[in-house]
Every structure is written in structure tokens, then in C-alpha cells.
PDB file of C-alpha atoms in Angstrom:
ATOM      1  CA  MET U   1      -1.558  15.909 -22.494  1.00  0.00           C
ATOM      2  CA  GLY U   2       1.708  14.018 -22.515  1.00  0.00           C
ATOM      3  CA  ILE U   3       3.664  12.032 -20.035  1.00  0.00           C
ATOM      4  CA  GLU U   4       5.027  14.020 -17.104  1.00  0.00           C
ATOM      5  CA  PRO U   5       8.822  14.421 -17.050  1.00  0.00           C
ATOM      6  CA  GLY U   6      10.453  11.652 -15.044  1.00  0.00           C
ATOM      7  CA  ARG U   7       7.480   9.305 -15.520  1.00  0.00           C
ATOM      8  CA  VAL U   8       7.279   6.356 -17.870  1.00  0.00           C
ATOM      9  CA  ASP U   9       4.180   5.312 -19.789  1.00  0.00           C
ATOM     10  CA  ILE U  10       3.781   1.660 -18.812  1.00  0.00           C
ATOM     11  CA  GLY U  11       1.085   1.228 -21.443  1.00  0.00           C
ATOM     12  CA  ASN U  12       3.683  -0.230 -23.771  1.00  0.00           C
ATOM     13  CA  SER U  13       3.778  -3.944 -22.889  1.00  0.00           C
ATOM     14  CA  ALA U  14       7.329  -4.405 -24.199  1.00  0.00           C
ATOM     15  CA  LEU U  15       8.539  -1.547 -22.013  1.00  0.00           C
ATOM     16  CA  ALA U  16       6.659  -2.998 -19.051  1.00  0.00           C
ATOM     17  CA  ALA U  17       8.342  -6.365 -19.668  1.00  0.00           C
ATOM     18  CA  VAL U  18      11.793  -4.747 -19.757  1.00  0.00           C
ATOM     19  CA  LEU U  19      11.124  -2.830 -16.533  1.00  0.00           C
ATOM     20  CA  THR U  20       9.844  -5.988 -14.852  1.00  0.00           C
ATOM     21  CA  GLU U  21      12.957  -7.863 -15.935  1.00  0.00           C
ATOM     22  CA  VAL U  22      15.191  -5.081 -14.592  1.00  0.00           C
ATOM     23  CA  ASP U  23      13.412  -5.320 -11.228  1.00  0.00           C
ATOM     24  CA  GLU U  24      13.803  -9.115 -11.216  1.00  0.00           C
ATOM     25  CA  GLN U  25      17.499  -8.883 -12.106  1.00  0.00           C
ATOM     26  CA  ARG U  26      18.046  -6.357  -9.329  1.00  0.00           C
ATOM     27  CA  ASP U  27      16.396  -8.751  -6.873  1.00  0.00           C
ATOM     28  CA  ARG U  28      18.506 -11.685  -8.121  1.00  0.00           C
ATOM     29  CA  LEU U  29      21.635  -9.536  -7.871  1.00  0.00           C
ATOM     30  CA  ARG U  30      20.758  -8.640  -4.287  1.00  0.00           C
ATOM     31  CA  VAL U  31      20.357 -12.346  -3.423  1.00  0.00           C
ATOM     32  CA  LEU U  32      23.652 -13.171  -5.172  1.00  0.00           C
ATOM     33  CA  ALA U  33      25.490 -10.415  -3.310  1.00  0.00           C
ATOM     34  CA  GLU U  34      24.129 -11.657   0.007  1.00  0.00           C
ATOM     35  CA  GLU U  35      25.058 -15.236  -0.825  1.00  0.00           C
ATOM     36  CA  MET U  36      28.578 -14.253  -1.836  1.00  0.00           C
ATOM     37  CA  ARG U  37      29.055 -12.043   1.213  1.00  0.00           C
ATOM     38  CA  GLY U  38      28.733 -15.082   3.480  1.00  0.00           C
ATOM     39  CA  THR U  39      30.804 -17.409   1.320  1.00  0.00           C
ATOM     40  CA  THR U  40      33.980 -19.031   2.571  1.00  0.00           C
ATOM     41  CA  VAL U  41      36.237 -21.407   0.688  1.00  0.00           C
ATOM     42  CA  GLU U  42      38.541 -24.007   2.216  1.00  0.00           C
ATOM     43  CA  ALA U  43      41.615 -25.621   0.685  1.00  0.00           C
ATOM     44  CA  THR U  44      43.607 -28.463   2.223  1.00  0.00           C
ATOM     45  CA  SER U  45      47.083 -29.701   1.355  1.00  0.00           C
ATOM     46  CA  LYS U  46      47.448 -33.111  -0.275  1.00  0.00           C
ATOM     47  CA  ASP U  47      48.903 -34.543   2.920  1.00  0.00           C
ATOM     48  CA  ARG U  48      45.963 -33.005   4.859  1.00  0.00           C
ATOM     49  CA  LEU U  49      48.297 -31.280   7.306  1.00  0.00           C
ATOM     50  CA  ILE U  50      47.479 -27.695   6.347  1.00  0.00           C
ATOM     51  CA  THR U  51      44.072 -26.121   5.764  1.00  0.00           C
ATOM     52  CA  VAL U  52      43.256 -22.523   4.877  1.00  0.00           C
ATOM     53  CA  VAL U  53      39.905 -20.749   4.805  1.00  0.00           C
ATOM     54  CA  ILE U  54      39.303 -17.525   2.878  1.00  0.00           C
ATOM     55  CA  ASN U  55      36.275 -15.265   2.896  1.00  0.00           C
ATOM     56  CA  ALA U  56      34.400 -13.757  -0.051  1.00  0.00           C
ATOM     57  CA  ARG U  57      36.963 -10.968  -0.315  1.00  0.00           C
ATOM     58  CA  GLY U  58      39.805 -13.480  -0.623  1.00  0.00           C
ATOM     59  CA  LEU U  59      41.159 -12.746   2.853  1.00  0.00           C
ATOM     60  CA  LEU U  60      42.615 -15.531   4.951  1.00  0.00           C
ATOM     61  CA  THR U  61      40.196 -16.103   7.840  1.00  0.00           C
ATOM     62  CA  GLY U  62      41.344 -19.512   9.031  1.00  0.00           C
ATOM     63  CA  LEU U  63      44.568 -21.470   9.132  1.00  0.00           C
ATOM     64  CA  SER U  64      45.046 -24.937  10.562  1.00  0.00           C
ATOM     65  CA  ILE U  65      48.503 -26.486  10.751  1.00  0.00           C
ATOM     66  CA  ASP U  66      48.885 -29.993  12.096  1.00  0.00           C
ATOM     67  CA  PRO U  67      51.915 -30.227  14.430  1.00  0.00           C
ATOM     68  CA  LEU U  68      53.335 -32.911  12.127  1.00  0.00           C
ATOM     69  CA  ALA U  69      53.585 -30.272   9.382  1.00  0.00           C
ATOM     70  CA  MET U  70      56.007 -28.311  11.558  1.00  0.00           C
ATOM     71  CA  ARG U  71      58.364 -31.301  11.484  1.00  0.00           C
ATOM     72  CA  ARG U  72      57.744 -32.209   7.846  1.00  0.00           C
ATOM     73  CA  TYR U  73      58.173 -28.742   6.277  1.00  0.00           C
ATOM     74  CA  ARG U  74      60.922 -26.188   6.654  1.00  0.00           C
ATOM     75  CA  ALA U  75      59.695 -22.639   7.291  1.00  0.00           C
ATOM     76  CA  GLY U  76      59.994 -21.565   3.651  1.00  0.00           C
ATOM     77  CA  GLN U  77      58.226 -24.693   2.400  1.00  0.00           C
ATOM     78  CA  LEU U  78      55.434 -24.191   4.914  1.00  0.00           C
ATOM     79  CA  ALA U  79      54.993 -20.563   3.821  1.00  0.00           C
ATOM     80  CA  ASP U  80      54.961 -21.607   0.151  1.00  0.00           C
ATOM     81  CA  GLU U  81      52.350 -24.314   0.821  1.00  0.00           C
ATOM     82  CA  ILE U  82      50.121 -21.861   2.692  1.00  0.00           C
ATOM     83  CA  ALA U  83      50.413 -19.317  -0.137  1.00  0.00           C
ATOM     84  CA  LEU U  84      49.592 -22.042  -2.691  1.00  0.00           C
ATOM     85  CA  LEU U  85      46.513 -23.095  -0.730  1.00  0.00           C
ATOM     86  CA  VAL U  86      45.300 -19.496  -0.484  1.00  0.00           C
ATOM     87  CA  ARG U  87      45.697 -19.100  -4.264  1.00  0.00           C
ATOM     88  CA  ARG U  88      43.853 -22.378  -4.850  1.00  0.00           C
ATOM     89  CA  ALA U  89      41.000 -21.283  -2.577  1.00  0.00           C
ATOM     90  CA  ASP U  90      40.887 -17.881  -4.277  1.00  0.00           C
ATOM     91  CA  ASP U  91      40.696 -19.555  -7.706  1.00  0.00           C
ATOM     92  CA  GLU U  92      37.765 -21.653  -6.479  1.00  0.00           C
ATOM     93  CA  LEU U  93      36.108 -18.529  -5.083  1.00  0.00           C
ATOM     94  CA  THR U  94      36.513 -16.737  -8.415  1.00  0.00           C
ATOM     95  CA  GLU U  95      35.088 -19.737 -10.277  1.00  0.00           C
ATOM     96  CA  ARG U  96      32.102 -19.886  -7.913  1.00  0.00           C
ATOM     97  CA  ARG U  97      31.493 -16.137  -8.245  1.00  0.00           C
ATOM     98  CA  ASN U  98      31.670 -16.345 -12.047  1.00  0.00           C
ATOM     99  CA  ARG U  99      29.294 -19.322 -12.136  1.00  0.00           C
ATOM    100  CA  LEU U 100      26.751 -17.561  -9.934  1.00  0.00           C
ATOM    101  CA  ALA U 101      27.024 -14.347 -11.940  1.00  0.00           C
ATOM    102  CA  GLY U 102      26.648 -16.364 -15.150  1.00  0.00           C
ATOM    103  CA  GLU U 103      23.443 -17.895 -13.834  1.00  0.00           C
ATOM    104  CA  LEU U 104      22.213 -14.404 -13.021  1.00  0.00           C
ATOM    105  CA  VAL U 105      22.595 -13.120 -16.569  1.00  0.00           C
ATOM    106  CA  GLN U 106      21.783 -16.376 -18.358  1.00  0.00           C
ATOM    107  CA  TYR U 107      18.220 -15.283 -19.079  1.00  0.00           C
ATOM    108  CA  GLN U 108      18.391 -12.387 -21.499  1.00  0.00           C
ATOM    109  CA  GLY U 109      14.711 -11.394 -21.210  1.00  0.00           C
ATOM    110  CA  PRO U 110      13.221  -8.787 -23.478  1.00  0.00           C
ATOM    111  CA  GLY U 111      15.753  -6.536 -25.126  1.00  0.00           C
ATOM    112  CA  TYR U 112      15.687  -2.868 -26.002  1.00  0.00           C
ATOM    113  CA  SER U 113      15.048  -3.792 -29.635  1.00  0.00           C
ATOM    114  CA  ASP U 114      11.663  -5.153 -28.459  1.00  0.00           C
ATOM    115  CA  LEU U 115      10.608  -1.588 -27.665  1.00  0.00           C
ATOM    116  CA  TYR U 116      10.544  -0.484 -31.290  1.00  0.00           C
TER     117      TYR U 116
END
């Protein structure tokens, strides 16, 4: 008798280790996705008059403009500063996402070559 189609013989300890690692990585990926889903990033101008908040998708979800900023900046300058802050927040978000993903794959675990 052989192994039924669609079933894996877990008798091989190296194969069992790989399958266990895949399950663990899937669980870590699920936790990472949940963590990132709720992430927001804030960036504030140097003069502390403008603050933006973006969500995990990079969408602007919050904008705070001190009334003094309306007198200090012309409309175009204010728009440019807001756009700069959104880019800065998005860069931080990307860095955070990459760091978390890097931690996820840092452990290589058993490889396919271990199965031979």
C-alpha cells in the first residue's frame, strides 16, 4: 500500500519540520497582517504647525493645521508641506512594514534540501 493521493507521509521528520515551519510562518504572517492593518503613522512639520496621519494603506486619515500656519504659509506652500509630510509618513510606514516582514522571514528553518 502507498500513500493516498493528496496525503503526505509525515513519517519523514525533515518533511514534518518543514510543514511545521510553514504553519508557524502562516501564523506569524497572520499576526503581522493584523498588526499592519491597524497601523497609523503621524508626521509633524518642523514648526509643529501641521500634522498628518496616514493609515496602513498610505491614505491620509488625519490632518491638523494650527491657525498660525494659515498666516505663516501661502496656499501653495501649505499644500506642499502637507504633501511632504504625507510622503514622510508613507516612507516611515514602508520602513516599518519592511522591518516587520524582515523579522518574519529572518528564521530560515529547515529547507527543501533537508528533505533529501
